[in-house]
Tab-separated table of C-alpha atoms in Angstrom:
chain	number	residue	atom	x	y	z
X	35	MET	CA	15.972	1.821	-34.184
X	36	SER	CA	15.223	0.384	-30.677
X	37	SER	CA	11.739	-1.073	-30.187
X	38	GLY	CA	11.418	1.054	-27.032
X	39	LEU	CA	9.019	3.792	-26.465
X	40	LYS	CA	9.126	7.129	-28.080
X	41	ILE	CA	8.282	9.714	-25.658
X	42	GLN	CA	6.252	12.970	-26.427
X	43	ARG	CA	6.934	16.163	-24.515
X	44	VAL	CA	3.822	17.485	-23.479
X	45	PHE	CA	4.283	19.264	-20.007
X	46	SER	CA	7.981	20.136	-19.853
X	47	THR	CA	9.513	22.876	-22.258
X	48	PRO	CA	12.523	21.769	-24.610
X	49	GLY	CA	16.072	23.088	-23.259
X	50	VAL	CA	14.427	24.235	-19.896
X	51	ASN	CA	15.519	22.268	-16.916
X	52	PRO	CA	11.876	21.450	-15.230
X	53	PHE	CA	13.167	22.832	-11.742
X	54	ASP	CA	14.216	25.961	-13.250
X	55	ALA	CA	10.679	26.568	-14.275
X	56	VAL	CA	9.435	26.530	-10.833
X	57	GLU	CA	9.486	29.613	-8.348
X	58	TRP	CA	10.798	28.506	-5.260
X	59	ASP	CA	10.685	29.691	-1.315
X	60	LYS	CA	12.326	28.554	2.227
X	61	ARG	CA	10.194	27.657	4.851
X	62	LYS	CA	9.778	26.207	7.988
X	63	ALA	CA	8.439	22.787	8.130
X	64	VAL	CA	6.728	21.910	11.524
X	65	ILE	CA	4.679	19.471	13.018
X	66	ALA	CA	3.008	19.466	16.587
X	67	ASP	CA	1.274	17.139	18.576
X	68	GLU	CA	-2.237	17.456	20.291
X	69	GLN	CA	-0.844	19.379	23.207
X	70	GLY	CA	0.975	21.616	20.865
X	71	LYS	CA	4.495	20.189	21.374
X	72	VAL	CA	6.865	20.350	18.440
X	73	ILE	CA	7.571	16.817	17.291
X	74	PHE	CA	9.117	17.639	14.115
X	75	GLU	CA	10.917	20.788	12.863
X	76	GLN	CA	13.142	21.459	9.739
X	77	ASP	CA	14.106	25.086	8.742
X	78	ASN	CA	15.066	26.401	5.265
X	79	VAL	CA	13.087	23.952	3.519
X	80	GLN	CA	13.044	24.538	-0.404
X	81	MET	CA	9.675	24.036	-1.884
X	82	PRO	CA	7.589	25.645	-4.864
X	83	LYS	CA	5.832	28.581	-3.823
X	84	SER	CA	2.327	27.160	-5.057
X	85	TRP	CA	2.689	24.323	-2.500
X	86	SER	CA	0.645	24.450	0.705
X	87	MET	CA	2.369	24.329	4.109
X	88	LEU	CA	0.236	21.191	4.717
X	89	ALA	CA	2.048	19.399	1.832
X	90	THR	CA	5.374	21.160	2.844
X	91	ASN	CA	5.205	19.607	6.266
X	92	VAL	CA	4.249	16.082	5.074
X	93	VAL	CA	6.761	15.969	2.252
X	94	ALA	CA	9.875	17.219	4.677
X	95	SER	CA	8.687	15.091	7.645
X	96	LYS	CA	8.052	11.695	5.761
X	97	TYR	CA	10.011	11.745	2.728
X	98	PHE	CA	13.184	13.648	3.091
X	99	TYR	CA	15.926	11.447	3.426
X	100	GLY	CA	18.825	11.774	6.237
X	101	ALA	CA	19.026	12.688	9.897
X	102	LEU	CA	18.094	16.116	10.749
X	103	GLY	CA	21.023	18.477	11.437
X	104	THR	CA	23.362	16.571	9.186
X	105	ASP	CA	24.640	17.122	5.517
X	106	ARG	CA	23.015	14.108	4.524
X	107	ARG	CA	19.564	15.484	5.052
X	108	GLU	CA	17.367	16.314	2.244
X	109	ASN	CA	15.968	19.805	2.335
X	110	SER	CA	14.238	20.568	-1.137
X	111	LEU	CA	11.787	19.070	-3.097
X	112	ARG	CA	14.242	19.400	-6.030
X	113	GLN	CA	16.369	16.684	-4.398
X	114	LEU	CA	13.535	14.421	-3.892
X	115	VAL	CA	11.735	14.660	-7.014
X	116	HIS	CA	15.351	14.481	-9.023
X	117	ARG	CA	16.364	11.464	-6.773
X	118	VAL	CA	13.433	9.542	-7.900
X	119	ALA	CA	12.801	10.712	-11.426
X	120	ARG	CA	16.423	10.613	-12.325
X	121	THR	CA	16.806	6.762	-11.149
X	122	ILE	CA	13.705	5.742	-12.711
X	123	ALA	CA	14.805	7.359	-16.256
X	124	ASP	CA	18.080	5.656	-15.842
X	125	TRP	CA	16.704	2.431	-15.185
X	126	GLY	CA	14.144	2.791	-18.020
X	127	PHE	CA	17.043	3.452	-20.516
X	128	ALA	CA	19.443	0.654	-19.115
X	129	ASP	CA	16.455	-1.796	-19.474
X	130	GLY	CA	15.265	-1.089	-23.034
X	131	TYR	CA	12.069	0.915	-22.202
X	132	PHE	CA	13.082	3.936	-24.526
X	133	GLN	CA	13.937	4.266	-28.088
X	134	THR	CA	17.014	6.654	-27.321
X	135	LYS	CA	18.838	8.268	-24.683
X	136	GLU	CA	16.742	11.486	-25.812
X	137	ASP	CA	13.472	9.967	-25.098
X	138	ALA	CA	14.823	8.663	-21.711
X	139	GLU	CA	15.854	12.564	-21.066
X	140	ILE	CA	12.581	13.652	-22.131
X	141	PHE	CA	10.653	11.082	-19.684
X	142	TYR	CA	12.729	12.457	-16.868
X	143	SER	CA	11.734	15.999	-17.602
X	144	GLU	CA	8.303	14.959	-17.838
X	145	LEU	CA	7.962	12.909	-14.697
X	146	ALA	CA	9.862	15.507	-12.774
X	147	HIS	CA	7.380	18.039	-14.122
X	148	LEU	CA	4.304	16.158	-13.045
X	149	CYS	CA	5.864	15.635	-9.566
X	150	LEU	CA	6.893	19.255	-9.196
X	151	HIS	CA	3.325	20.490	-10.221
X	152	GLN	CA	1.270	17.987	-8.087
X	153	TYR	CA	-0.191	16.349	-11.355
X	154	GLY	CA	0.166	12.887	-9.585
X	155	SER	CA	2.391	10.894	-6.940
X	156	PHE	CA	3.797	7.674	-6.360
X	157	ASN	CA	2.974	5.620	-3.139
X	158	SER	CA	5.353	6.386	-0.177
X	159	PRO	CA	7.857	3.519	-0.645
X	160	VAL	CA	9.009	4.992	-3.765
X	161	TRP	CA	9.452	8.394	-1.952
X	162	PHE	CA	11.101	6.566	0.924
X	163	ASN	CA	13.535	4.258	-1.083
X	164	CYS	CA	13.911	4.936	-4.514
X	165	GLY	CA	17.172	6.479	-5.656
X	166	LEU	CA	18.881	6.442	-2.334
X	167	TYR	CA	21.636	4.214	-3.427
X	168	GLN	CA	21.855	5.324	-7.071
X	169	GLN	CA	22.213	9.055	-6.322
X	170	TYR	CA	23.536	9.069	-2.757
X	171	GLY	CA	25.583	5.719	-2.486
X	172	ILE	CA	23.407	4.859	0.540
X	173	GLY	CA	23.428	1.009	1.554
X	174	LYS	CA	26.845	0.397	0.022
X	175	GLY	CA	28.572	-1.993	2.358
X	176	ASN	CA	25.114	-2.801	4.262
X	177	ASN	CA	23.821	-6.049	5.094
X	178	ALA	CA	22.261	-8.106	2.021
X	179	GLY	CA	18.878	-6.594	0.911
X	180	ASN	CA	15.638	-8.446	-0.319
X	181	PHE	CA	14.785	-10.268	-3.524
X	182	TYR	CA	14.597	-9.043	-6.892
X	183	PHE	CA	14.370	-10.552	-10.467
X	184	ASP	CA	17.576	-10.274	-12.495
X	185	ARG	CA	17.125	-9.404	-15.888
X	186	LYS	CA	20.207	-10.792	-17.230
X	187	LYS	CA	20.094	-13.906	-15.393
X	188	LYS	CA	16.272	-14.256	-15.594
X	189	SER	CA	15.990	-15.542	-11.996
X	190	ILE	CA	15.411	-14.416	-8.642
X	191	GLN	CA	18.563	-13.002	-6.743
X	192	ARG	CA	19.454	-11.571	-3.448
X	193	ALA	CA	20.452	-8.080	-3.627
X	194	GLU	CA	23.689	-7.534	-1.877
X	195	THR	CA	22.773	-4.236	-0.564
X	196	GLN	CA	19.437	-2.540	1.184
X	197	TYR	CA	18.829	0.055	-1.451
X	198	GLU	CA	20.268	-0.866	-4.756
X	199	TYR	CA	17.124	-2.495	-5.368
X	200	PRO	CA	14.632	-0.514	-3.126
X	201	GLN	CA	11.370	-1.764	-1.787
X	202	CYS	CA	8.883	0.213	-4.187
X	203	SER	CA	5.522	-1.247	-3.564
X	204	ALA	CA	3.170	-0.088	-0.901
X	205	CYS	CA	0.634	-3.061	-0.897
X	206	PHE	CA	1.570	-6.621	-0.001
X	207	ILE	CA	-0.410	-9.701	0.329
X	208	GLN	CA	1.162	-12.723	1.987
X	209	SER	CA	0.259	-16.140	2.802
X	210	VAL	CA	0.783	-17.881	6.022
X	211	GLN	CA	1.404	-21.894	6.597
X	212	ASP	CA	0.116	-23.677	9.404
X	213	THR	CA	3.507	-24.607	10.964
X	214	MET	CA	5.825	-22.684	13.310
X	215	GLU	CA	8.216	-21.993	10.562
X	216	GLY	CA	5.510	-20.413	8.363
X	217	ILE	CA	3.896	-18.439	11.061
X	218	MET	CA	7.386	-16.857	12.216
X	219	SER	CA	8.321	-16.486	8.402
X	220	LEU	CA	5.461	-14.049	7.885
X	221	ALA	CA	6.381	-12.290	11.101
X	222	HIS	CA	9.847	-11.634	9.546
X	223	SER	CA	8.792	-10.622	6.032
X	224	GLU	CA	6.177	-8.310	7.737
X	225	ALA	CA	8.746	-6.462	9.906
X	226	MET	CA	10.663	-6.010	6.385
X	227	LEU	CA	7.910	-4.669	4.763
X	228	PHE	CA	7.260	-2.412	7.616
X	229	LYS	CA	10.746	-1.093	8.041
X	230	PHE	CA	10.620	0.063	4.306
X	231	GLY	CA	7.189	1.876	4.551
X	232	SER	CA	4.825	-0.970	2.906
X	233	GLY	CA	1.563	-2.311	4.222
X	234	THR	CA	0.472	-5.945	4.128
X	235	GLY	CA	-2.512	-8.328	4.422
X	236	SER	CA	-3.108	-12.031	5.384
X	237	ASP	CA	-5.872	-14.443	5.758
X	238	LEU	CA	-5.510	-16.630	8.898
X	239	SER	CA	-7.772	-19.045	8.014
X	240	THR	CA	-4.936	-21.394	7.176
X	241	LEU	CA	-4.098	-21.504	11.108
X	242	ARG	CA	-5.844	-24.247	12.973
X	243	SER	CA	-8.479	-23.064	15.648
X	244	THR	CA	-7.792	-23.349	19.319
X	245	ARG	CA	-10.457	-26.093	19.089
X	246	GLU	CA	-8.393	-28.463	17.037
X	247	ARG	CA	-5.228	-31.008	17.757
X	248	LEU	CA	-1.637	-30.418	17.450
X	249	SER	CA	0.067	-33.399	16.038
X	250	GLY	CA	1.720	-34.053	19.540
X	251	GLY	CA	-1.525	-33.982	21.114
X	252	GLY	CA	-1.650	-30.367	22.556
X	253	ARG	CA	-3.954	-27.575	21.637
X	254	PRO	CA	-3.196	-25.067	18.967
X	255	SER	CA	-2.840	-21.382	20.345
X	256	GLY	CA	-5.249	-20.484	17.314
X	257	PRO	CA	-4.762	-17.463	14.817
X	258	LEU	CA	-5.609	-14.552	17.482
X	259	SER	CA	-2.708	-15.624	19.564
X	260	PHE	CA	-0.480	-15.236	16.558
X	261	LEU	CA	-2.168	-12.261	15.428
X	262	LYS	CA	-1.192	-10.400	18.761
X	263	VAL	CA	2.539	-11.460	17.795
X	264	TYR	CA	2.220	-9.698	14.315
X	265	ASP	CA	0.121	-6.757	16.250
X	266	SER	CA	3.383	-6.407	18.387
X	267	ILE	CA	5.703	-6.433	15.730
X	268	ALA	CA	3.914	-3.850	13.798
X	269	SER	CA	3.898	-1.529	16.994
X	270	VAL	CA	7.507	-1.289	17.063
X	271	VAL	CA	8.678	-1.209	13.702
X	272	LYS	CA	7.358	2.023	12.418
X	273	SER	CA	6.442	2.448	8.681
X	274	GLY	CA	9.443	3.452	6.855
X	275	GLY	CA	11.402	4.264	9.698
X	276	LYS	CA	9.202	7.313	10.322
X	277	THR	CA	6.211	8.125	12.877
X	278	ARG	CA	3.612	6.590	10.820
X	279	ARG	CA	2.280	3.496	12.090
X	280	ALA	CA	2.731	0.131	10.216
X	281	ALA	CA	-0.447	-0.838	8.066
X	282	LYS	CA	-1.770	-4.331	8.212
X	283	MET	CA	-4.943	-6.246	7.086
X	284	ASN	CA	-6.095	-9.580	8.435
X	285	THR	CA	-8.851	-11.467	7.322
X	286	LEU	CA	-10.675	-14.832	8.674
X	287	LYS	CA	-12.986	-16.820	6.801
X	288	CYS	CA	-16.566	-17.411	8.198
X	289	TRP	CA	-16.294	-20.833	8.442
X	290	HIS	CA	-13.376	-20.746	10.833
X	291	PRO	CA	-14.278	-22.271	14.213
X	292	ASP	CA	-12.498	-19.432	15.962
X	293	ILE	CA	-14.597	-16.544	14.074
X	294	LYS	CA	-16.677	-15.381	16.958
X	295	GLU	CA	-13.477	-14.709	18.728
X	296	PHE	CA	-12.101	-12.908	15.871
X	297	ILE	CA	-15.218	-10.761	15.322
X	298	GLU	CA	-15.172	-9.635	18.917
X	299	ALA	CA	-11.449	-9.279	19.339
X	300	LYS	CA	-11.055	-5.537	18.555
X	301	SER	CA	-14.158	-4.233	20.254
X	302	LYS	CA	-13.057	-5.960	23.429
X	303	GLU	CA	-9.750	-4.535	23.277
X	304	GLU	CA	-11.397	-0.858	22.404
X	305	LYS	CA	-13.436	-1.427	25.693
X	306	LYS	CA	-10.238	-1.884	27.606
X	307	ALA	CA	-8.959	1.215	26.235
X	308	TRP	CA	-11.842	3.109	27.285
X	309	ALA	CA	-11.555	1.921	31.018
X	310	LEU	CA	-7.776	2.906	30.781
X	311	ILE	CA	-8.936	6.460	29.351
X	312	GLU	CA	-11.430	6.880	32.310
X	313	GLY	CA	-8.375	6.114	34.775
X	314	GLY	CA	-6.643	9.061	33.511
X	315	TYR	CA	-4.359	7.429	30.693
X	316	SER	CA	-3.936	9.378	27.715
X	317	GLY	CA	-6.526	8.435	24.783
X	318	ASP	CA	-4.879	10.315	21.800
X	319	PHE	CA	-3.577	8.288	18.653
X	320	ASN	CA	-0.043	7.868	20.381
X	321	GLY	CA	-1.393	7.947	23.877
X	322	GLU	CA	-0.740	5.368	26.576
X	323	ALA	CA	-4.530	3.776	26.541
X	324	TYR	CA	-4.518	2.551	22.907
X	325	ALA	CA	-0.702	1.527	23.060
X	326	SER	CA	-1.635	-0.635	26.042
X	327	VAL	CA	-4.101	-2.800	24.180
X	328	SER	CA	-3.755	-5.416	21.402
X	329	PHE	CA	-4.983	-5.176	17.692
X	330	GLN	CA	-4.463	-1.345	17.059
X	331	ASN	CA	-2.145	-1.886	14.127
X	332	GLU	CA	-4.074	-3.879	11.812
X	333	ASN	CA	-7.689	-3.955	10.253
X	334	LEU	CA	-9.689	-7.093	10.641
X	335	SER	CA	-12.351	-8.277	7.974
X	336	VAL	CA	-14.553	-11.334	7.926
X	337	ARG	CA	-14.577	-13.009	4.610
X	338	ILE	CA	-18.255	-13.927	4.162
X	339	THR	CA	-19.746	-16.318	1.537
X	340	ASP	CA	-23.225	-16.044	-0.518
X	341	ASP	CA	-24.374	-18.836	1.665
X	342	PHE	CA	-23.588	-17.108	4.801
X	343	MET	CA	-25.593	-14.106	4.062
X	344	LYS	CA	-28.464	-16.269	2.680
X	345	ALA	CA	-28.316	-17.939	6.119
X	346	VAL	CA	-28.749	-14.433	7.766
X	347	ALA	CA	-31.670	-13.787	5.752
X	348	GLU	CA	-33.318	-17.171	6.384
X	349	ASP	CA	-32.484	-16.914	10.144
X	350	ARG	CA	-30.370	-20.393	9.665
X	351	GLU	CA	-27.958	-22.030	11.883
X	352	TRP	CA	-24.238	-21.149	10.591
X	353	ARG	CA	-21.787	-24.366	11.275
X	354	THR	CA	-18.146	-23.806	11.131
X	355	HIS	CA	-15.665	-26.556	10.379
X	356	PHE	CA	-12.106	-27.328	11.498
X	357	VAL	CA	-9.036	-26.292	9.256
X	358	THR	CA	-7.609	-29.688	9.500
X	359	ASP	CA	-10.732	-31.613	8.446
X	360	PRO	CA	-13.665	-29.880	6.807
X	361	ASN	CA	-15.861	-32.913	7.529
X	362	LYS	CA	-15.458	-32.413	11.355
X	363	PRO	CA	-17.780	-29.520	12.536
X	364	GLY	CA	-16.501	-26.655	14.634
X	365	PRO	CA	-19.071	-24.422	16.870
X	366	SER	CA	-22.225	-23.525	15.305
X	367	TYR	CA	-24.119	-20.148	15.726
X	368	LYS	CA	-27.193	-18.161	14.549
X	369	ALA	CA	-25.962	-16.464	11.525
X	370	LYS	CA	-28.011	-13.635	12.534
X	371	ASP	CA	-26.017	-13.370	15.745
X	372	LEU	CA	-22.723	-13.311	14.042
X	373	MET	CA	-23.798	-10.523	11.685
X	374	LYS	CA	-25.030	-8.703	14.508
X	375	TRP	CA	-21.778	-8.940	16.499
X	376	ILE	CA	-19.997	-7.864	13.382
X	377	ALA	CA	-22.162	-4.875	13.276
X	378	GLU	CA	-21.796	-4.129	16.816
X	379	GLY	CA	-18.040	-4.190	16.358
X	380	ALA	CA	-18.095	-2.167	13.550
X	381	TRP	CA	-20.003	0.576	15.645
X	382	VAL	CA	-17.873	0.293	18.671
X	383	CYS	CA	-14.315	0.560	16.720
X	384	GLY	CA	-14.760	0.264	13.055
X	385	ASP	CA	-13.906	-3.346	13.100
X	386	PRO	CA	-14.309	-5.854	11.756
X	387	GLY	CA	-15.237	-5.221	8.430
X	388	LEU	CA	-16.679	-7.312	5.646
X	389	GLN	CA	-15.118	-8.879	2.520
X	390	PHE	CA	-17.543	-10.923	0.117
X	391	GLU	CA	-15.671	-14.007	-0.671
X	392	ASP	CA	-17.816	-15.371	-3.723
X	393	THR	CA	-18.116	-11.757	-5.140
X	394	ILE	CA	-14.306	-11.171	-5.106
X	395	GLN	CA	-13.528	-14.663	-6.814
X	396	LYS	CA	-16.259	-14.218	-9.460
X	397	TRP	CA	-14.270	-11.073	-10.482
X	398	HIS	CA	-10.882	-12.737	-10.077
X	399	THR	CA	-8.915	-12.030	-13.504
X	400	CYS	CA	-6.331	-14.988	-12.811
X	401	LYS	CA	-8.601	-17.701	-11.361
X	402	ASN	CA	-6.103	-20.423	-12.469
X	403	SER	CA	-3.246	-18.972	-10.374
X	404	GLY	CA	-4.926	-19.380	-7.154
X	405	PRO	CA	-7.803	-17.994	-5.168
X	406	ILE	CA	-7.918	-14.273	-3.705
X	407	ASN	CA	-7.736	-14.936	0.059
X	408	SER	CA	-7.210	-11.470	1.423
X	409	SER	CA	-6.359	-7.872	0.604
X	410	ASN	CA	-3.882	-4.917	1.381
X	411	PRO	CA	-4.639	-3.002	4.466
X	412	CYS	CA	-6.896	-0.319	2.612
X	413	SER	CA	-8.588	-3.190	0.450
X	414	GLU	CA	-8.131	-1.583	-2.827
X	415	TYR	CA	-5.791	-4.581	-3.786
X	416	MET	CA	-7.059	-7.908	-3.928
X	417	PHE	CA	-5.185	-10.522	-5.786
X	418	VAL	CA	-2.971	-13.734	-5.259
X	419	ASP	CA	-1.053	-14.678	-2.221
X	420	ASP	CA	2.447	-13.477	-1.981
X	421	SER	CA	2.006	-10.698	-4.463
X	422	ALA	CA	2.746	-6.870	-4.350
X	423	CYS	CA	1.128	-3.948	-6.188
X	424	ASN	CA	2.867	-0.412	-7.132
X	425	LEU	CA	0.510	2.280	-6.908
X	426	ALA	CA	0.263	5.788	-7.969
X	427	SER	CA	-2.402	8.467	-8.276
X	428	LEU	CA	-3.427	11.299	-10.663
X	429	ASN	CA	-4.512	14.735	-9.487
X	430	LEU	CA	-7.929	15.211	-11.311
X	431	MET	CA	-8.092	18.959	-10.740
X	432	LYS	CA	-4.698	19.488	-12.548
X	433	PHE	CA	-6.609	18.788	-15.698
X	434	LEU	CA	-9.434	21.019	-15.124
X	435	GLY	CA	-9.277	23.835	-17.472
X	436	GLU	CA	-10.365	27.572	-16.801
X	437	GLU	CA	-13.095	27.046	-19.096
X	438	GLY	CA	-14.625	24.000	-17.150
X	439	THR	CA	-13.575	21.199	-19.628
X	440	PHE	CA	-11.627	18.115	-18.683
X	441	ASN	CA	-8.156	17.872	-20.721
X	442	VAL	CA	-8.209	14.708	-21.867
X	443	GLU	CA	-5.065	14.548	-23.891
X	444	LYS	CA	-3.068	15.827	-20.849
X	445	PHE	CA	-4.617	13.228	-18.721
X	446	ARG	CA	-3.616	10.532	-21.105
X	447	ALA	CA	-0.259	11.830	-21.295
X	448	ALA	CA	-0.071	12.038	-17.566
X	449	ALA	CA	-1.214	8.443	-17.164
X	450	GLU	CA	1.484	7.148	-19.778
X	451	ILE	CA	4.109	8.738	-17.936
X	452	TYR	CA	3.145	7.082	-14.636
X	453	ILE	CA	2.260	3.801	-15.854
X	454	THR	CA	5.755	3.481	-17.512
X	455	ALA	CA	7.431	4.526	-14.498
X	456	GLN	CA	5.674	1.772	-12.264
X	457	GLU	CA	6.398	-0.648	-14.920
X	458	ILE	CA	10.166	0.086	-14.857
X	459	LEU	CA	9.969	-0.051	-11.286
X	460	VAL	CA	8.642	-3.718	-10.976
X	461	ASP	CA	11.845	-5.283	-11.855
X	462	ARG	CA	14.142	-2.820	-10.289
X	463	ALA	CA	12.325	-3.177	-7.058
X	464	SER	CA	12.884	-5.740	-4.209
X	465	TYR	CA	10.618	-8.001	-1.980
X	466	PRO	CA	10.800	-9.632	1.388
X	467	THR	CA	10.501	-12.949	-0.315
X	468	GLU	CA	11.700	-15.027	-3.483
X	469	GLN	CA	7.782	-15.797	-4.140
X	470	ILE	CA	6.741	-12.197	-4.225
X	471	ALA	CA	9.654	-11.391	-6.156
X	472	ARG	CA	8.540	-14.172	-8.464
X	473	ASN	CA	4.942	-13.216	-8.664
X	474	SER	CA	5.657	-9.356	-8.979
X	475	HIS	CA	7.844	-10.078	-12.182
X	476	LEU	CA	5.328	-12.729	-13.754
X	477	PHE	CA	1.963	-10.653	-12.792
X	478	ARG	CA	3.416	-6.946	-12.650
X	479	PRO	CA	0.347	-5.762	-10.655
X	480	LEU	CA	0.445	-2.116	-10.950
X	481	GLY	CA	-2.302	0.271	-9.548
X	482	LEU	CA	-2.746	3.385	-11.294
X	483	GLY	CA	-5.514	5.621	-9.826
X	484	TYR	CA	-6.786	9.078	-9.392
X	485	ALA	CA	-7.359	11.694	-6.697
X	486	ASN	CA	-9.829	14.651	-6.129
X	487	LEU	CA	-12.649	13.218	-7.811
X	488	GLY	CA	-15.145	14.812	-5.343
X	489	SER	CA	-13.462	18.301	-6.038
X	490	LEU	CA	-13.599	17.706	-9.655
X	491	LEU	CA	-17.371	17.090	-9.561
X	492	MET	CA	-17.855	20.145	-7.368
X	493	ALA	CA	-16.065	22.546	-9.777
X	494	LEU	CA	-18.063	21.208	-12.533
X	495	GLY	CA	-21.383	21.473	-10.630
X	496	LEU	CA	-22.195	17.788	-10.700
X	497	PRO	CA	-23.987	16.356	-7.470
X	498	TYR	CA	-21.957	13.633	-6.163
X	499	ASP	CA	-24.915	11.081	-6.148
X	500	SER	CA	-26.107	11.757	-9.915
X	501	ASP	CA	-25.973	10.156	-13.322
X	502	GLY	CA	-23.679	12.809	-14.580
X	503	ALA	CA	-21.247	12.495	-11.850
X	504	ARG	CA	-21.151	8.458	-12.371
X	505	GLY	CA	-20.790	8.960	-16.189
X	506	MET	CA	-17.889	11.420	-15.354
X	507	ALA	CA	-16.106	8.972	-13.208
X	508	GLY	CA	-16.703	6.304	-15.513
X	509	ALA	CA	-15.341	8.248	-18.640
X	510	ILE	CA	-12.249	9.154	-16.601
X	511	THR	CA	-11.717	5.486	-15.556
X	512	ALA	CA	-12.041	4.358	-18.825
X	513	ILE	CA	-9.565	6.695	-20.488
X	514	MET	CA	-7.228	5.983	-17.461
X	515	HIS	CA	-7.517	2.125	-17.727
X	516	MET	CA	-7.066	1.868	-21.472
X	517	THR	CA	-4.335	4.414	-21.785
X	518	ALA	CA	-2.385	2.312	-19.148
X	519	TYR	CA	-2.997	-1.191	-20.791
X	520	GLY	CA	-2.247	0.583	-24.186
X	521	GLN	CA	0.978	1.624	-22.784
């Protein structure tokens, strides 16, 4: 007998196709802009009757593949869920994750049921890219794809097509080297990540400041100049080829000589946008005002140390130092002034945020593999440079019974299915660089989380800020965490 997993049927029914157990109807998916102008419309979209129109609009506009008005366009949640669940189940069987073919089929039915009934969801790149090659033949004959780990050759290979090994992780952290080749290499890999619907973060502290010298005697452009380049690329390469903007995080450490300029960068651009709005330019999300200024496609965060926080508390001077020579001092500022500028920037435009350098390193689980220098755009993923994380979320409200109890066994079963699917995806997915593909294979970062905690606590009558609510959240997290590791 195979050493693979024995899959227990918990949600689906033996002998019943999970799609046949759903009541379907057809709808028109429509999305309009702030002025009421229709920017997306698809008629005869087949969705479960239980799904809201908001969910229908999101799925149809963001995740259905194919050009509108063509026979290649997906028009049913049935197609989307089958494309993803069938592909993952087939990969899992081929790679030895299941004891038998029957276990793979049960896994397919369970995963399809969970997705159809909104028990959970994968991150967007899975819906964008997974199964396009396997189910529809998309990508055959196209240019070479990204990098993946070949399980047979046990080495990193370049995919021959773009979707045979699809990009399936949402969150990336990438390094940047202080050379023109390194700076432009990051620009290229970021563009490829945005193309297939992912977000990325990088720490720019490796780039020498405007106060330093180049080897030829000239002055460096500094990290903010190259950040404008990255911002421009992100603004034109839409996430997953859709209308959603690309997502970026850029950090700078508090000792960097250009830290003041970094802190003030986004608030200065915000004030330019205000002036344009006052001059009559459109100030909405996709309007001319914000499209005309820089740094609108990334989050900025300052990496601050314990010593910096002590300097703020003690009203001390804060000294920066050169990137190329830590013994050579850069500009000095009152630590309180830097903190005030950070707070003012956050008040004006929400940036910069803070990342606590020393605390992050203390909690680092793989210290011997290198420090944690940055995060993904939303900061829930912090890990070593040149790595990626595949995300999925479980909908807590689906596990609340009518009698007001949380169904632990069903929650465990759902966690087992999703974490297994994510594990299968790691080596079947591709990545923009060889190093990210290698680190993904070796570390296998997976992020299984949950959504609707607030709704669950309200339904249970637990105040959000209470010991009972914290106890419930802790228990659910512990169950999910150990179930995922146990699988």
